[in-house]
Amino acid sequence: MVRECDPMLHRVCRLYGGRQNDDLEDVYQEIVTALWQNFGSFRAECSFATWAYAVARNTAVEYYRRNSLRQPQLELRQADATDEGDPAMEELYSLLDHLNADDRALVGLYLEGYSSEEMAQMCHCSQMALRTKMSRIKKRLRKILNAQRKESVA
């Protein structure tokens, strides 16, 4: 089951460690260890992937907090993504740099195709709170995009 979640686990490592961080493999190993140690607490109230994401996120946050490392930029692209060089996607990634790590993580989950129910479970919030947060993020991104477009016209 862990192997099926492997791409997601690596994305969580990049989310909290950045794509050029030397600690990515260490974080990944801690996440896999935490999954193994906490497997007994898995209840089928949610999917294994949802539970694994929550464990991975908590482990990564604790790893960087414990090691007093900065949490760098989110890398949303998967290694096999087909959007490389797509101007619209490049613009989106540029906009995401203006968000904090938690907001980028939510957008990342959305882009990966998780349902609002799954996202709410992963973020330990209600679906209503999640929708409100996503609405605010979209509004903030629109404002940033409009400001950037006005600057480029001027």
GROMACS .gro file of C-alpha atoms in nm:
model
  154
    1MET     CA    1   0.000   0.000   0.000
    2VAL     CA    2   0.287   0.236   0.076
    3ARG     CA    3   0.430   0.179  -0.272
    4GLU     CA    4   0.103   0.302  -0.424
    5CYS     CA    5   0.142   0.624  -0.223
    6ASP     CA    6   0.510   0.667  -0.306
    7PRO     CA    7   0.465   0.956  -0.556
    8MET     CA    8   0.246   1.141  -0.304
    9LEU     CA    9   0.501   1.083  -0.027
   10HIS     CA   10   0.776   1.232  -0.242
   11ARG     CA   11   0.555   1.534  -0.319
   12VAL     CA   12   0.504   1.588   0.055
   13CYS     CA   13   0.883   1.576   0.101
   14ARG     CA   14   0.926   1.838  -0.173
   15LEU     CA   15   0.639   2.043  -0.032
   16TYR     CA   16   0.809   2.088   0.301
   17GLY     CA   17   1.169   2.047   0.195
   18GLY     CA   18   1.191   2.214  -0.143
   19ARG     CA   19   1.330   2.052  -0.454
   20GLN     CA   20   1.696   2.126  -0.383
   21ASN     CA   21   1.706   2.033  -0.018
   22ASP     CA   22   1.963   1.774   0.091
   23ASP     CA   23   1.724   1.644   0.359
   24LEU     CA   24   1.459   1.509   0.122
   25GLU     CA   25   1.571   1.147   0.150
   26ASP     CA   26   1.594   1.174   0.530
   27VAL     CA   27   1.241   1.315   0.549
   28TYR     CA   28   1.115   1.042   0.316
   29GLN     CA   29   1.273   0.772   0.537
   30GLU     CA   30   1.116   0.926   0.848
   31ILE     CA   31   0.778   0.933   0.677
   32VAL     CA   32   0.799   0.567   0.576
   33THR     CA   33   0.910   0.478   0.930
   34ALA     CA   34   0.619   0.677   1.077
   35LEU     CA   35   0.374   0.502   0.845
   36TRP     CA   36   0.509   0.164   0.956
   37GLN     CA   37   0.503   0.254   1.326
   38ASN     CA   38   0.155   0.408   1.311
   39PHE     CA   39  -0.011   0.152   1.085
   40GLY     CA   40  -0.192   0.008   1.386
   41SER     CA   41  -0.376   0.339   1.426
   42PHE     CA   42  -0.512   0.329   1.069
   43ARG     CA   43  -0.889   0.303   1.075
   44ALA     CA   44  -1.083   0.253   0.756
   45GLU     CA   45  -1.278   0.576   0.819
   46CYS     CA   46  -1.085   0.725   0.528
   47SER     CA   47  -0.873   0.586   0.245
   48PHE     CA   48  -0.522   0.464   0.315
   49ALA     CA   49  -0.387   0.745   0.092
   50THR     CA   50  -0.570   1.008   0.298
   51TRP     CA   51  -0.435   0.864   0.622
   52ALA     CA   52  -0.085   0.831   0.474
   53TYR     CA   53  -0.093   1.194   0.359
   54ALA     CA   54  -0.182   1.313   0.709
   55VAL     CA   55   0.098   1.104   0.866
   56ALA     CA   56   0.345   1.222   0.599
   57ARG     CA   57   0.253   1.587   0.644
   58ASN     CA   58   0.277   1.572   1.023
   59THR     CA   59   0.608   1.388   1.005
   60ALA     CA   60   0.757   1.636   0.757
   61VAL     CA   61   0.642   1.937   0.960
   62GLU     CA   62   0.787   1.786   1.277
   63TYR     CA   63   1.114   1.696   1.101
   64TYR     CA   64   1.171   2.054   0.986
   65ARG     CA   65   1.059   2.199   1.316
   66ARG     CA   66   1.290   1.966   1.506
   67ASN     CA   67   1.583   2.046   1.279
   68SER     CA   68   1.501   2.418   1.268
   69LEU     CA   69   1.505   2.421   0.890
   70ARG     CA   70   1.322   2.669   0.678
   71GLN     CA   71   1.030   2.523   0.483
   72PRO     CA   72   1.113   2.619   0.123
   73GLN     CA   73   0.891   2.654  -0.180
   74LEU     CA   74   0.638   2.395  -0.284
   75GLU     CA   75   0.721   2.199  -0.596
   76LEU     CA   76   0.384   2.105  -0.741
   77ARG     CA   77   0.502   1.932  -1.054
   78GLN     CA   78   0.527   1.558  -1.053
   79ALA     CA   79   0.838   1.411  -1.208
   80ASP     CA   80   0.640   1.288  -1.507
   81ALA     CA   81   0.421   1.597  -1.548
   82THR     CA   82   0.332   1.689  -1.904
   83ASP     CA   83   0.289   2.060  -1.835
   84GLU     CA   84   0.662   2.137  -1.869
   85GLY     CA   85   0.693   2.458  -2.066
   86ASP     CA   86   0.317   2.524  -2.073
   87PRO     CA   87   0.290   2.904  -2.034
   88ALA     CA   88  -0.038   2.884  -1.841
   89MET     CA   89   0.107   2.636  -1.591
   90GLU     CA   90   0.428   2.838  -1.560
   91GLU     CA   91   0.216   3.144  -1.478
   92LEU     CA   92   0.026   2.943  -1.216
   93TYR     CA   93   0.345   2.819  -1.052
   94SER     CA   94   0.475   3.175  -1.047
   95LEU     CA   95   0.157   3.291  -0.874
   96LEU     CA   96   0.181   3.012  -0.617
   97ASP     CA   97   0.513   3.152  -0.501
   98HIS     CA   98   0.313   3.438  -0.346
   99LEU     CA   99   0.120   3.201  -0.117
  100ASN     CA  100   0.227   3.060   0.216
  101ALA     CA  101   0.317   2.690   0.239
  102ASP     CA  102  -0.023   2.580   0.371
  103ASP     CA  103  -0.211   2.758   0.093
  104ARG     CA  104   0.025   2.618  -0.171
  105ALA     CA  105  -0.033   2.273  -0.024
  106LEU     CA  106  -0.409   2.312  -0.062
  107VAL     CA  107  -0.372   2.423  -0.423
  108GLY     CA  108  -0.135   2.131  -0.478
  109LEU     CA  109  -0.393   1.884  -0.347
  110TYR     CA  110  -0.657   2.041  -0.570
  111LEU     CA  111  -0.430   2.016  -0.875
  112GLU     CA  112  -0.359   1.652  -0.793
  113GLY     CA  113  -0.730   1.580  -0.821
  114TYR     CA  114  -0.826   1.518  -0.459
  115SER     CA  115  -1.193   1.572  -0.377
  116SER     CA  116  -1.295   1.839  -0.128
  117GLU     CA  117  -1.389   1.562   0.115
  118GLU     CA  118  -1.042   1.404   0.091
  119MET     CA  119  -0.872   1.743   0.118
  120ALA     CA  120  -1.075   1.830   0.428
  121GLN     CA  121  -0.975   1.500   0.590
  122MET     CA  122  -0.609   1.556   0.506
  123CYS     CA  123  -0.618   1.910   0.645
  124HIS     CA  124  -0.824   1.816   0.950
  125CYS     CA  125  -1.097   2.069   0.877
  126SER     CA  126  -1.458   2.069   0.762
  127GLN     CA  127  -1.546   2.079   0.394
  128MET     CA  128  -1.708   2.420   0.450
  129ALA     CA  129  -1.389   2.559   0.603
  130LEU     CA  130  -1.190   2.412   0.315
  131ARG     CA  131  -1.420   2.568   0.054
  132THR     CA  132  -1.395   2.905   0.227
  133LYS     CA  133  -1.016   2.881   0.237
  134MET     CA  134  -0.999   2.779  -0.132
  135SER     CA  135  -1.227   3.068  -0.225
  136ARG     CA  136  -1.000   3.312  -0.041
  137ILE     CA  137  -0.692   3.164  -0.207
  138LYS     CA  138  -0.849   3.200  -0.553
  139LYS     CA  139  -0.944   3.559  -0.476
  140ARG     CA  140  -0.588   3.634  -0.361
  141LEU     CA  141  -0.443   3.471  -0.674
  142ARG     CA  142  -0.677   3.671  -0.900
  143LYS     CA  143  -0.571   3.993  -0.726
  144ILE     CA  144  -0.201   3.909  -0.771
  145LEU     CA  145  -0.255   3.809  -1.134
  146ASN     CA  146  -0.443   4.130  -1.211
  147ALA     CA  147  -0.169   4.338  -1.049
  148GLN     CA  148   0.099   4.155  -1.250
  149ARG     CA  149  -0.091   4.204  -1.574
  150LYS     CA  150  -0.137   4.576  -1.504
  151GLU     CA  151   0.238   4.608  -1.441
  152SER     CA  152   0.320   4.434  -1.768
  153VAL     CA  153   0.090   4.668  -1.963
  154ALA     CA  154   0.234   4.980  -1.802
   0.00000   0.00000   0.00000
